[in-house]
PDB file of C-alpha atoms in Angstrom:
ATOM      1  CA  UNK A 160      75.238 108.088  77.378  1.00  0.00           C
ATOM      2  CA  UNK A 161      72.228 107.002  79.564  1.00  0.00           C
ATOM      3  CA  UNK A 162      70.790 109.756  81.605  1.00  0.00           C
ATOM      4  CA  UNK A 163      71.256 108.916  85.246  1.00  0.00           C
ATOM      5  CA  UNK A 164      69.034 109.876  88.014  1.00  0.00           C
ATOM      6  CA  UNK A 165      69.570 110.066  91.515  1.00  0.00           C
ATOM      7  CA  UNK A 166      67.999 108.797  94.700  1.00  0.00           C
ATOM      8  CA  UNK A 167      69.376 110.776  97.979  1.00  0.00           C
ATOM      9  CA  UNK A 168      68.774 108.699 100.880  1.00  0.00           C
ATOM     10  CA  UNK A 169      68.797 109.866 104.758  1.00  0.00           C
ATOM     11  CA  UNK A 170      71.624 112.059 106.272  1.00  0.00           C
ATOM     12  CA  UNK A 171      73.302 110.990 108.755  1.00  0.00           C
ATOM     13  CA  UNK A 172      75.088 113.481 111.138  1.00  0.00           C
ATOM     14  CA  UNK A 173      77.575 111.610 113.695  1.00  0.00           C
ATOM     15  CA  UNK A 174      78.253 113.538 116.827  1.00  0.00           C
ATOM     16  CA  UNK A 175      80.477 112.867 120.076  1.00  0.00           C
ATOM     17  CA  UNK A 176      78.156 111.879 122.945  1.00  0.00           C
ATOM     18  CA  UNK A 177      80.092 113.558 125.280  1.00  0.00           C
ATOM     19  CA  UNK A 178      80.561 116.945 123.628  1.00  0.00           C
ATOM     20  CA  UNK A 179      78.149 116.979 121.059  1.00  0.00           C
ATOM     21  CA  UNK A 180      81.096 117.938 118.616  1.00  0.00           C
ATOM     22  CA  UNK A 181      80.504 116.984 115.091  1.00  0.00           C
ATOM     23  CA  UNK A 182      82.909 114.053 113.806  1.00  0.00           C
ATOM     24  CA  UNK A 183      81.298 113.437 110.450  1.00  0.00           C
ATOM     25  CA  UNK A 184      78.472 114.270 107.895  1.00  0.00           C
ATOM     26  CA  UNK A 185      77.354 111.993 105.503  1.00  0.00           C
ATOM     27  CA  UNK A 186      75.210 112.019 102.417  1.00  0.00           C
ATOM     28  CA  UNK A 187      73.749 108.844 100.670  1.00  0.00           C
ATOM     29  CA  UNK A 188      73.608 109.248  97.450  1.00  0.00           C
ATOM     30  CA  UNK A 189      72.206 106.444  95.153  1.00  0.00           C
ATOM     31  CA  UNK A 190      72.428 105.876  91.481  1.00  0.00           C
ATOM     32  CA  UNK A 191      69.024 104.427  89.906  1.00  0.00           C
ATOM     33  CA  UNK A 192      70.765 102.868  87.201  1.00  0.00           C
ATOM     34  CA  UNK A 193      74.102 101.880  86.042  1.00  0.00           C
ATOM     35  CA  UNK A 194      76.940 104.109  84.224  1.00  0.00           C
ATOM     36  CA  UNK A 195      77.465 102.483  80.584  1.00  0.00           C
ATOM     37  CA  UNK A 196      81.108 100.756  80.802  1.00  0.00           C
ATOM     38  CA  UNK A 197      84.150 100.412  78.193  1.00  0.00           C
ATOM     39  CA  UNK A 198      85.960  96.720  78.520  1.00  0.00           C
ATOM     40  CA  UNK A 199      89.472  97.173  78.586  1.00  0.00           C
ATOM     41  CA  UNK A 200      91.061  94.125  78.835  1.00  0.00           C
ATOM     42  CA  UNK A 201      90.084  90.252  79.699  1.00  0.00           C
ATOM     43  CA  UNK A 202      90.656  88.922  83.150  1.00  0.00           C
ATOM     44  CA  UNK A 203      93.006  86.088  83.859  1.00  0.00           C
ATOM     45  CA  UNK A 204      92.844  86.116  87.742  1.00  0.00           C
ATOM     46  CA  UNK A 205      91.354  87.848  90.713  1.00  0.00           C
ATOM     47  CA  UNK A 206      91.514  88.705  94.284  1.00  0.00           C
ATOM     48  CA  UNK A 207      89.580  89.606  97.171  1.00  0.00           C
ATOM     49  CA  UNK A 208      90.844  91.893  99.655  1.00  0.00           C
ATOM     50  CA  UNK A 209      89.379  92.682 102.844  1.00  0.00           C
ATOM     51  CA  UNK A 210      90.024  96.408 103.212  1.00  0.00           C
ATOM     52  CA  UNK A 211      89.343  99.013 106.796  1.00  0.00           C
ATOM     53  CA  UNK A 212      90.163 102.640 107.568  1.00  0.00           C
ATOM     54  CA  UNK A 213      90.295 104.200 110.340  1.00  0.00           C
ATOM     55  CA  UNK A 214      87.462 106.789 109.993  1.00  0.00           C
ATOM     56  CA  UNK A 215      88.462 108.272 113.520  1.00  0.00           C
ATOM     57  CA  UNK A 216      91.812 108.158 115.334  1.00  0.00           C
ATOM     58  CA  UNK A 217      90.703 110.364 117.838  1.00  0.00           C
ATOM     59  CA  UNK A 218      89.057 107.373 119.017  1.00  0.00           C
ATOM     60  CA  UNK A 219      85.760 109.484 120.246  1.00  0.00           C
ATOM     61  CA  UNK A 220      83.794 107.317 117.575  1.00  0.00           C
ATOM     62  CA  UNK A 221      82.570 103.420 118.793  1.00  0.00           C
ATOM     63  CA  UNK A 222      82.813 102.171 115.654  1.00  0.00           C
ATOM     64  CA  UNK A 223      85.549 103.759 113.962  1.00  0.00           C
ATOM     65  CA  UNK A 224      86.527 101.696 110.834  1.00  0.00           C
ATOM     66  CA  UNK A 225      85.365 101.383 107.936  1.00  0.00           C
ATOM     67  CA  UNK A 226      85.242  98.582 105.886  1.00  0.00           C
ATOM     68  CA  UNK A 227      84.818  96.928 102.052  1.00  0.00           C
ATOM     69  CA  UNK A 228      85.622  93.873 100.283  1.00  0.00           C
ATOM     70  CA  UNK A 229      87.986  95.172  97.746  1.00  0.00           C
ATOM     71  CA  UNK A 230      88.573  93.279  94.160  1.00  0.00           C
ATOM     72  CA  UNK A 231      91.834  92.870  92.179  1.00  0.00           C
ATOM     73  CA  UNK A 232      91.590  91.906  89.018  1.00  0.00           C
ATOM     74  CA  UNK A 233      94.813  90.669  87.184  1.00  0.00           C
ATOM     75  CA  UNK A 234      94.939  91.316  83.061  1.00  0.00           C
ATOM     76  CA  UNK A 235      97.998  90.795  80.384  1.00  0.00           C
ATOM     77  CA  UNK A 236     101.336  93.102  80.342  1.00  0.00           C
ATOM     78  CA  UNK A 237     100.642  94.164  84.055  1.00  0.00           C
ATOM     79  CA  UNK A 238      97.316  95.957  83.616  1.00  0.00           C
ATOM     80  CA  UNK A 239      95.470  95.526  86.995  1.00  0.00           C
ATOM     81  CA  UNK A 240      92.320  97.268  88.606  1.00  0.00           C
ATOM     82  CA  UNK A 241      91.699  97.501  92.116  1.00  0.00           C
ATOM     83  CA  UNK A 242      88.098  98.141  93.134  1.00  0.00           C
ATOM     84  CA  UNK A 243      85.204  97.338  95.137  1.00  0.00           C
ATOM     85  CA  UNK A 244      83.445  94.638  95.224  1.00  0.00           C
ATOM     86  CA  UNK A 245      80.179  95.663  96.944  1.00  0.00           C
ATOM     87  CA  UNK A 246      80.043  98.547  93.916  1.00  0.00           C
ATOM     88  CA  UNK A 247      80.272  95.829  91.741  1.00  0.00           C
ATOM     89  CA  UNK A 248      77.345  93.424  93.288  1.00  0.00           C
ATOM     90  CA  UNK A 249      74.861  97.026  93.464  1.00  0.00           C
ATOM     91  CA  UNK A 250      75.460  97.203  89.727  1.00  0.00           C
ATOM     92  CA  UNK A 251      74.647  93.768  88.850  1.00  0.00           C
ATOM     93  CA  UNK A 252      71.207  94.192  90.925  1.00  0.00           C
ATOM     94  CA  UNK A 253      70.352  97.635  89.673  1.00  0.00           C
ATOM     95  CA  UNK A 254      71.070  96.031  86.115  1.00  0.00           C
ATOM     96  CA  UNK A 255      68.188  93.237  87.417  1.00  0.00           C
ATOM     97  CA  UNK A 256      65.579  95.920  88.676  1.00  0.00           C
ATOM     98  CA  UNK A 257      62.995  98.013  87.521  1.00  0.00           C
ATOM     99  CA  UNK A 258      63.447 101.294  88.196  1.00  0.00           C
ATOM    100  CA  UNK A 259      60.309 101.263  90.343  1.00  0.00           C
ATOM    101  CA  UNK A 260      62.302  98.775  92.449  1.00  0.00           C
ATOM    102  CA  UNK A 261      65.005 101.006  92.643  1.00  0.00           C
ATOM    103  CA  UNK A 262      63.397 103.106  95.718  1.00  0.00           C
ATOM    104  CA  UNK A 263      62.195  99.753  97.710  1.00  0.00           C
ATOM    105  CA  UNK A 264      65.656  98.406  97.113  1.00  0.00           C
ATOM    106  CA  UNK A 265      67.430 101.911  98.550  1.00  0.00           C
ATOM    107  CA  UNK A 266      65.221 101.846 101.648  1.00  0.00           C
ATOM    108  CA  UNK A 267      66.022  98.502 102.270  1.00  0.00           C
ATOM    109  CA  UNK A 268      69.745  99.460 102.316  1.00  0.00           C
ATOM    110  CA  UNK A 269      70.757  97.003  99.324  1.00  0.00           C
ATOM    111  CA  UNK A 270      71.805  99.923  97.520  1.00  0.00           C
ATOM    112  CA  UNK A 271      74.394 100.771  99.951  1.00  0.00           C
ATOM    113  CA  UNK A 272      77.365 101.127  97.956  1.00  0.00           C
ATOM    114  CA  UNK A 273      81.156 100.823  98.887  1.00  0.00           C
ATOM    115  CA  UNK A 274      84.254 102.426  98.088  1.00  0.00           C
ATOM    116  CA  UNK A 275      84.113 104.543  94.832  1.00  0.00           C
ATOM    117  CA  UNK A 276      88.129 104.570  94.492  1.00  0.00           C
ATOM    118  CA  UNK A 277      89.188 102.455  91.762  1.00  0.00           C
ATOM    119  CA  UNK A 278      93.482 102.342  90.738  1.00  0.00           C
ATOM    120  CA  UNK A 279      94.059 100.889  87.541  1.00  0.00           C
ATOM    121  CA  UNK A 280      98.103 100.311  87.120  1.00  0.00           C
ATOM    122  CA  UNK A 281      99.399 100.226  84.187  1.00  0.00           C
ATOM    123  CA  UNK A 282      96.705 101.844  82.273  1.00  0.00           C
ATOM    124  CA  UNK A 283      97.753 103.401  79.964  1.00  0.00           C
ATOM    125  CA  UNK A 284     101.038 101.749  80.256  1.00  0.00           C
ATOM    126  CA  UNK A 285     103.391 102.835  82.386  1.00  0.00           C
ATOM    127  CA  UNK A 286     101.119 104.954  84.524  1.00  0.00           C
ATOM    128  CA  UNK A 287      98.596 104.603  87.076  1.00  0.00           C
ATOM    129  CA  UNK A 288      95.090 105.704  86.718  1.00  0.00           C
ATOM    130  CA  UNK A 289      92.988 106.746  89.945  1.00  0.00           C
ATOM    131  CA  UNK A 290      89.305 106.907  89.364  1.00  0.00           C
ATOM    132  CA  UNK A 291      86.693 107.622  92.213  1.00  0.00           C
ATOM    133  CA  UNK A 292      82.934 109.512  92.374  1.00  0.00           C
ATOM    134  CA  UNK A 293      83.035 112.688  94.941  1.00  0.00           C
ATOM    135  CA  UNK A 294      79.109 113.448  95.801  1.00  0.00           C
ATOM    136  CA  UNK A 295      77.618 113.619  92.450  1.00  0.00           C
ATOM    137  CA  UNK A 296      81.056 113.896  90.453  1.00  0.00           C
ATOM    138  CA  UNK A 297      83.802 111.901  88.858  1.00  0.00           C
ATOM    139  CA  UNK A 298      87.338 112.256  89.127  1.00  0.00           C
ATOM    140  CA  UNK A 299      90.200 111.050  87.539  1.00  0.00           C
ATOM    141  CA  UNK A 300      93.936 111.439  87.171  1.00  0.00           C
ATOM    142  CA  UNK A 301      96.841 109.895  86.243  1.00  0.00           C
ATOM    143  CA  UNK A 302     100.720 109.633  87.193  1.00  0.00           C
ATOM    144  CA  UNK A 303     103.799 107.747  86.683  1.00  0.00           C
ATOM    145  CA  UNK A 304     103.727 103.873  88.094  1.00  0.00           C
ATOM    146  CA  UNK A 305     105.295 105.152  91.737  1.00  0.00           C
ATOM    147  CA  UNK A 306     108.649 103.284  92.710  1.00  0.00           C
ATOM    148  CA  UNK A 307     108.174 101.886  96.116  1.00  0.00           C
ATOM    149  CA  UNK A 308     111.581 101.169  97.745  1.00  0.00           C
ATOM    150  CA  UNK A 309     110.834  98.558 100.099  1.00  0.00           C
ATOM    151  CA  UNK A 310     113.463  96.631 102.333  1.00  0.00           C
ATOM    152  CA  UNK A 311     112.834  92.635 102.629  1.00  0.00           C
ATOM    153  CA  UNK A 312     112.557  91.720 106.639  1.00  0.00           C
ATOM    154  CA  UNK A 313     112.598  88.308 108.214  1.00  0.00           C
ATOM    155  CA  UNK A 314     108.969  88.541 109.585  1.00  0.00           C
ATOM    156  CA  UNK A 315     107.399  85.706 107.996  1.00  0.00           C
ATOM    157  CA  UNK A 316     103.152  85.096 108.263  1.00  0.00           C
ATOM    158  CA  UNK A 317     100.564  82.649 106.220  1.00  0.00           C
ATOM    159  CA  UNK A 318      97.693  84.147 104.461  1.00  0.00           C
ATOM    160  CA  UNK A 319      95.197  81.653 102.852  1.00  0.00           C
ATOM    161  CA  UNK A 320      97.711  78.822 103.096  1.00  0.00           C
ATOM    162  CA  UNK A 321     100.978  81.013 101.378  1.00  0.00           C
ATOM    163  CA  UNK A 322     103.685  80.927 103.163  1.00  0.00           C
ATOM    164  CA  UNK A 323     104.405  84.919 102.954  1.00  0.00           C
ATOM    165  CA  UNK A 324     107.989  87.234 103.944  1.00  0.00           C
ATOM    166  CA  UNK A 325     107.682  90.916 105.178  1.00  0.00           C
ATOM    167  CA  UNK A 326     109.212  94.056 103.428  1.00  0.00           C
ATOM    168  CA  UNK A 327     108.522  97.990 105.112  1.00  0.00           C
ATOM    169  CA  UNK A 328     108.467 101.113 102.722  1.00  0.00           C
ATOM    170  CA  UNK A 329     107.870 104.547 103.047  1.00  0.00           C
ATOM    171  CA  UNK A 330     105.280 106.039 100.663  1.00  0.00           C
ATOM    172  CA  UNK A 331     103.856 109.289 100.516  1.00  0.00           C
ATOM    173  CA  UNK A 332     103.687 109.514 104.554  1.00  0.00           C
ATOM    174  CA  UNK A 333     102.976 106.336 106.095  1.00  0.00           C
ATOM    175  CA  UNK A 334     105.170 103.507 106.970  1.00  0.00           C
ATOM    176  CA  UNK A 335     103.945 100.412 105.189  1.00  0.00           C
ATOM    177  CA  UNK A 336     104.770  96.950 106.012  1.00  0.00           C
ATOM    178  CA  UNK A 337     103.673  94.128 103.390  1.00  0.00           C
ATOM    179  CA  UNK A 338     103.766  90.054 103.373  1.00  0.00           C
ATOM    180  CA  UNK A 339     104.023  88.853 100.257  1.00  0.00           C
ATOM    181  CA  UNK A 340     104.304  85.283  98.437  1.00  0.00           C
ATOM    182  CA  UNK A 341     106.328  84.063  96.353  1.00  0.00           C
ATOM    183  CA  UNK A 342     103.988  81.237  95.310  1.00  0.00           C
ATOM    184  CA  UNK A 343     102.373  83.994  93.291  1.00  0.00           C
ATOM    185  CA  UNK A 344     105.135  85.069  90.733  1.00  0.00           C
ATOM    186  CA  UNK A 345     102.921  89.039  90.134  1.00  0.00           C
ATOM    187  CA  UNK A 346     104.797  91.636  91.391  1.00  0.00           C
ATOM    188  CA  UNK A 347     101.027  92.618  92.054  1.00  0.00           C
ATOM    189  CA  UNK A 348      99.444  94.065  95.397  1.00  0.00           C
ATOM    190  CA  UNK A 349      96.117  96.236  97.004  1.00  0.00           C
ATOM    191  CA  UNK A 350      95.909  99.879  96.492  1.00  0.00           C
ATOM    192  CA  UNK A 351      99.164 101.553  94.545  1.00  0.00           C
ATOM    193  CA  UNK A 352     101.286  98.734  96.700  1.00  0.00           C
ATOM    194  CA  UNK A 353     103.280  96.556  93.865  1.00  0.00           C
ATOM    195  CA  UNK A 354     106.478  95.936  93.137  1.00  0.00           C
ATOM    196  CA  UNK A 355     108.293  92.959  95.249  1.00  0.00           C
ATOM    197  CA  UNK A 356     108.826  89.323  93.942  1.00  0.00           C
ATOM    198  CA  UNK A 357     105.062  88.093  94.978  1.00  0.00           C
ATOM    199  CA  UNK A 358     101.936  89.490  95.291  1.00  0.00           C
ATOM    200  CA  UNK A 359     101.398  91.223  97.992  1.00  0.00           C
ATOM    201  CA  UNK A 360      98.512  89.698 100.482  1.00  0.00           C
ATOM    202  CA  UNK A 361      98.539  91.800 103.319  1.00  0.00           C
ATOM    203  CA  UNK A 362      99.719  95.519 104.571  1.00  0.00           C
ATOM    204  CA  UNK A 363      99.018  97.986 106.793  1.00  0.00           C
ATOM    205  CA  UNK A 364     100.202 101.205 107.641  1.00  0.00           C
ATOM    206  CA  UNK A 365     102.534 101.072 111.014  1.00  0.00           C
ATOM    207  CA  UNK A 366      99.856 103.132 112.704  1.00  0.00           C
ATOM    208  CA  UNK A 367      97.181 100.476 111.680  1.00  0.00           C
ATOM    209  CA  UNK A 368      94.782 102.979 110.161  1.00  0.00           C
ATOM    210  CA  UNK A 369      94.659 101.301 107.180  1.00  0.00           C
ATOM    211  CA  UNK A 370      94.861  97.235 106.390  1.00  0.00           C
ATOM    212  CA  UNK A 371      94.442  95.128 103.288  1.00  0.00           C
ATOM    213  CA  UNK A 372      94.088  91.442 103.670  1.00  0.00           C
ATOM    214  CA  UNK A 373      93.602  88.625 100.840  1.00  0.00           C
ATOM    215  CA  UNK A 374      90.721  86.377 101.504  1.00  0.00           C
ATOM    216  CA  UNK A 375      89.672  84.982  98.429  1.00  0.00           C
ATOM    217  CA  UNK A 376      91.208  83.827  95.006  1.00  0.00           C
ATOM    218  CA  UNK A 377      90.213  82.910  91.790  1.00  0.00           C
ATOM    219  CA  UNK A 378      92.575  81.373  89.107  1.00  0.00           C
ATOM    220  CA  UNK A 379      91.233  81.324  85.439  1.00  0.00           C
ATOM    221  CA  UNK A 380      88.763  84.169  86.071  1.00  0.00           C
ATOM    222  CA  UNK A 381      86.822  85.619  82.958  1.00  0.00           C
ATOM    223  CA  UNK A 382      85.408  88.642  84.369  1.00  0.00           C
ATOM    224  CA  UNK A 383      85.965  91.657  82.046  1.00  0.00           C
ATOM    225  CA  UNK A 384      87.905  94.685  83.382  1.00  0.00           C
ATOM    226  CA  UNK A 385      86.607  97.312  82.540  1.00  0.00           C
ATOM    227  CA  UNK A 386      86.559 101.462  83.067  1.00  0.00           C
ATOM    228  CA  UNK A 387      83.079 103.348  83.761  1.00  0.00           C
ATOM    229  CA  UNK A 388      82.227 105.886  80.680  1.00  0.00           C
ATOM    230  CA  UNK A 389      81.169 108.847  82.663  1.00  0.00           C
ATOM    231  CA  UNK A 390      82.348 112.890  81.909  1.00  0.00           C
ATOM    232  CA  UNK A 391      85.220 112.791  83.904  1.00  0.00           C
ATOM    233  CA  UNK A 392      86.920 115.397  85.690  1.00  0.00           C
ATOM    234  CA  UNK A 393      90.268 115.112  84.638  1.00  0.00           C
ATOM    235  CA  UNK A 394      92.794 116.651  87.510  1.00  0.00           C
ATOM    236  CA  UNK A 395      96.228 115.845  89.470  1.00  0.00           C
ATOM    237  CA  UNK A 396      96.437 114.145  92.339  1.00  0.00           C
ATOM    238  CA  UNK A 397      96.371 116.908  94.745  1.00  0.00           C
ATOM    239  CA  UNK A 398      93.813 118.782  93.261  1.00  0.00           C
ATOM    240  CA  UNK A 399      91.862 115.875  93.690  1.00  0.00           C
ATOM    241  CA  UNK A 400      92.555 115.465  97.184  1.00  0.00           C
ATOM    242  CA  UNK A 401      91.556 119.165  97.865  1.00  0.00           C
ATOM    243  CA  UNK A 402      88.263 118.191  95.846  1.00  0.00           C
ATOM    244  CA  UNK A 403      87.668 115.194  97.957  1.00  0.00           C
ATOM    245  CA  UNK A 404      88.963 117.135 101.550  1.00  0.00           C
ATOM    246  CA  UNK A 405      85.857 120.097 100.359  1.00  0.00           C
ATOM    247  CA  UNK A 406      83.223 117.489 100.693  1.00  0.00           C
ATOM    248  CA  UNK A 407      84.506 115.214 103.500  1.00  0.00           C
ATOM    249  CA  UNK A 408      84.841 118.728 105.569  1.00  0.00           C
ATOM    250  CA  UNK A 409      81.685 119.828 104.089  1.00  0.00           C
ATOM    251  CA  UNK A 410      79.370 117.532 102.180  1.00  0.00           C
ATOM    252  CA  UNK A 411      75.940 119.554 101.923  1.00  0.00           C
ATOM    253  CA  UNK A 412      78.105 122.909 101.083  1.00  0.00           C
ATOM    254  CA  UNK A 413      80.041 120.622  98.420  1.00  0.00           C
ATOM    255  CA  UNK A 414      76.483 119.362  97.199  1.00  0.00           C
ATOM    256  CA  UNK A 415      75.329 123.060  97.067  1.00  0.00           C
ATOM    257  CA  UNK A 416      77.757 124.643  95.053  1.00  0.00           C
ATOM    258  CA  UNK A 417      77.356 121.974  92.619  1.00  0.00           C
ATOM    259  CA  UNK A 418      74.012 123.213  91.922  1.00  0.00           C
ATOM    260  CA  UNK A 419      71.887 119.586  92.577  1.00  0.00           C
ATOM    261  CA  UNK A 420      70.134 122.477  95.424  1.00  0.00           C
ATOM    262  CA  UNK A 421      69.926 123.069  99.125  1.00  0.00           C
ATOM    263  CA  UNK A 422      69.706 120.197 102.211  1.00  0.00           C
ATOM    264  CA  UNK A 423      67.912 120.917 105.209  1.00  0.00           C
ATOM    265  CA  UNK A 424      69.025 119.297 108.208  1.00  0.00           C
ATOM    266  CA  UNK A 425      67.447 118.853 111.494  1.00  0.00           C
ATOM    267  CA  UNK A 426      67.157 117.735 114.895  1.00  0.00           C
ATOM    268  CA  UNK A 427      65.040 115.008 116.418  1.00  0.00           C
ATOM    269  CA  UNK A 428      62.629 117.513 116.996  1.00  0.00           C
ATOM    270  CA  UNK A 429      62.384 118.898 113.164  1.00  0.00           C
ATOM    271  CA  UNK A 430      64.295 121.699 114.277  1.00  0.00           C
ATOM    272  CA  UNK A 431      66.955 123.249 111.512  1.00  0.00           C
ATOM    273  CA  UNK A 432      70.738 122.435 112.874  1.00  0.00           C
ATOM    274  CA  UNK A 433      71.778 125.810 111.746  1.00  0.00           C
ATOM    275  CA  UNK A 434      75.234 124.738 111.973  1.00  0.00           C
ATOM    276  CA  UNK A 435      74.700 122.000 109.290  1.00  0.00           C
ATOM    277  CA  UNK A 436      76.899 123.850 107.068  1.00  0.00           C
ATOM    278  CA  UNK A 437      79.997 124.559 108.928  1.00  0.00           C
ATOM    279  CA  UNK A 438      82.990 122.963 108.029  1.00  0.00           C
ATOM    280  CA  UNK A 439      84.343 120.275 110.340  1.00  0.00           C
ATOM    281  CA  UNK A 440      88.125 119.101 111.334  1.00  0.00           C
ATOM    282  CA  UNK A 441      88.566 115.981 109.967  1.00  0.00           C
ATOM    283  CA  UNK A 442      89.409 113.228 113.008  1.00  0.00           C
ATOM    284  CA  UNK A 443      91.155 110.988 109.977  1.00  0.00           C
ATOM    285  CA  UNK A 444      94.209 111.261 107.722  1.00  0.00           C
ATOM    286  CA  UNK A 445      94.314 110.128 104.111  1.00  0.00           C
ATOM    287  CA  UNK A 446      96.009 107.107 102.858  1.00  0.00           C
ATOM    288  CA  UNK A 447      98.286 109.959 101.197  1.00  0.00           C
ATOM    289  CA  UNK A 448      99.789 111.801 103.810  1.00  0.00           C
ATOM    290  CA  UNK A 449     101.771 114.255 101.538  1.00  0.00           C
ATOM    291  CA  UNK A 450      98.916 115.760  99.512  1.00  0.00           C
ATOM    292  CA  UNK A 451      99.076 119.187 100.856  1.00  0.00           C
ATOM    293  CA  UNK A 452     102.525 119.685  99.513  1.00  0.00           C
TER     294      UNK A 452
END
């Protein structure tokens, strides 16, 4: 296993303008090299998927969606992995680089990396594997494929040229409504979504906090799938969502007590924000509303 070292770039504290209340804390953190990588299976097709979040509902924040270009790749007996694409493009270039590079290239921003969630579905078979990088660790769990029970509608839309028909399920919280095609015989879709006679090219939530949209595909694709080979910790999904809920609330404590050492925050002035460390309410939901249960 190749020793990785890290790069933390700038922190950036996000505040209300009108009450100075603190919305959100991040912390940059860039690898200066790549993970080493086990191939599971060969690609046969892929898909891009334009992905957003709503990163505040509260609506106090300007900009308050995220977004990523999301990639779907298809493999044999209904293995599939749904990831990003921008994580995939920093690990090609840090795979081109020197690591004196490395530091120009953060500062730059072209290290700015993208979603670290990655589902693999049926992988092993049967289940569904959820992978994703918290600050400085990795997570992963695994559950049964979930049953979605959706209900066809007569909405009809075109994505990309497919004619595609509407179906609504409820899952884990949120109402979801999906178009799929039927020009596309995978019972295939973004996220944990699967399971109706098409893939699925677009869904959102009814609340519109969170959308996936196809905008690219590629038939006869021979891009490997494969799994990073990291020291995993291996959990359930809720502990995992109380792992990831510790940092979101409070990123430089969740740093802290992971011993990488203390973060000093401060003002414009160089004066210490000596409530840097407090937790803060979350103005966001997850994708997975039922997590505290």
């Amino acid at each position: 296993m190749k020793k990785i070292s890290i790069i933390i770039s700038v922190i950036i504290v996000l505040t209300t303008v009108a009450s100075g209340k603190v919305l959100r804390r991040t912390l940059g953190i860039f690898p200066s090299s790549v993970p080493e990588t086990e191939t599971i299976a060969p690609e046969t097709m892929e898909f891009v998927y334009d992905y957003k979040w709503c990163n505040d509902t509260t609506g106090q924040l300007k900009d308050n969606y995220t977004a990523d270009q999301m990639l779907l790749q298809i493999g044999p007996d209904g293995l599939s992995k749904f990831s990003s694409y921008k994580n995939l493009t920093v690990d090609s270039l840090l795979m081109k680089i020197t690591p004196e590079q490395v530091a120009e290239a953060a500062m730059d921003g072209k290290l700015s990396t993208g979603e670290f969630m990655t589902i693999f579905k049926n992988y092993p078979h049967g289940k569904l594997t959820h992978t994703e990088k918290i600050c400085m660790d990795w997570f992963r769990y695994e559950e049964e494929m979930p049953e979605l029970e959706w209900e066809l509608t007569d909405s009809v839309t075109n994505v990309l040229g497919y004619e595609c028909h509407s179906a609504v399920c409820n899952f884990r919280g949120r109402e979801w409504t999906a178009f799929y095609t039927e020009d596309i015989p995978l019972m295939e879709g973004p996220w944990k979504l699967h399971g109706l006679p098409g893939l699925i090219m677009k869904a959102s939530d009814k609340e519109g906090h969170y959308l996936f949209e196809c905008i690219g595909i590629k038939s006869n694709a021979d891009r490997p799938i494969t799994i990073y080979k990291v020291p995993y910790n291996t959990t359930g999904r809720a502990k995992y969502y109380d792992a990831k809920n510790r940092y979101d609330v409070n990123p430089y404590a969740y740093y802290e007590a992971g011993g990488h050492g203390h973060i000093t925050v401060t003002d414009e002035a160089g004066n210490p924000c000596l409530d840097a460390y407090d937790p803060i309410e979350l103005p966001f939901d997850y994708i997975e509303r039922d997590w505290k249960k």
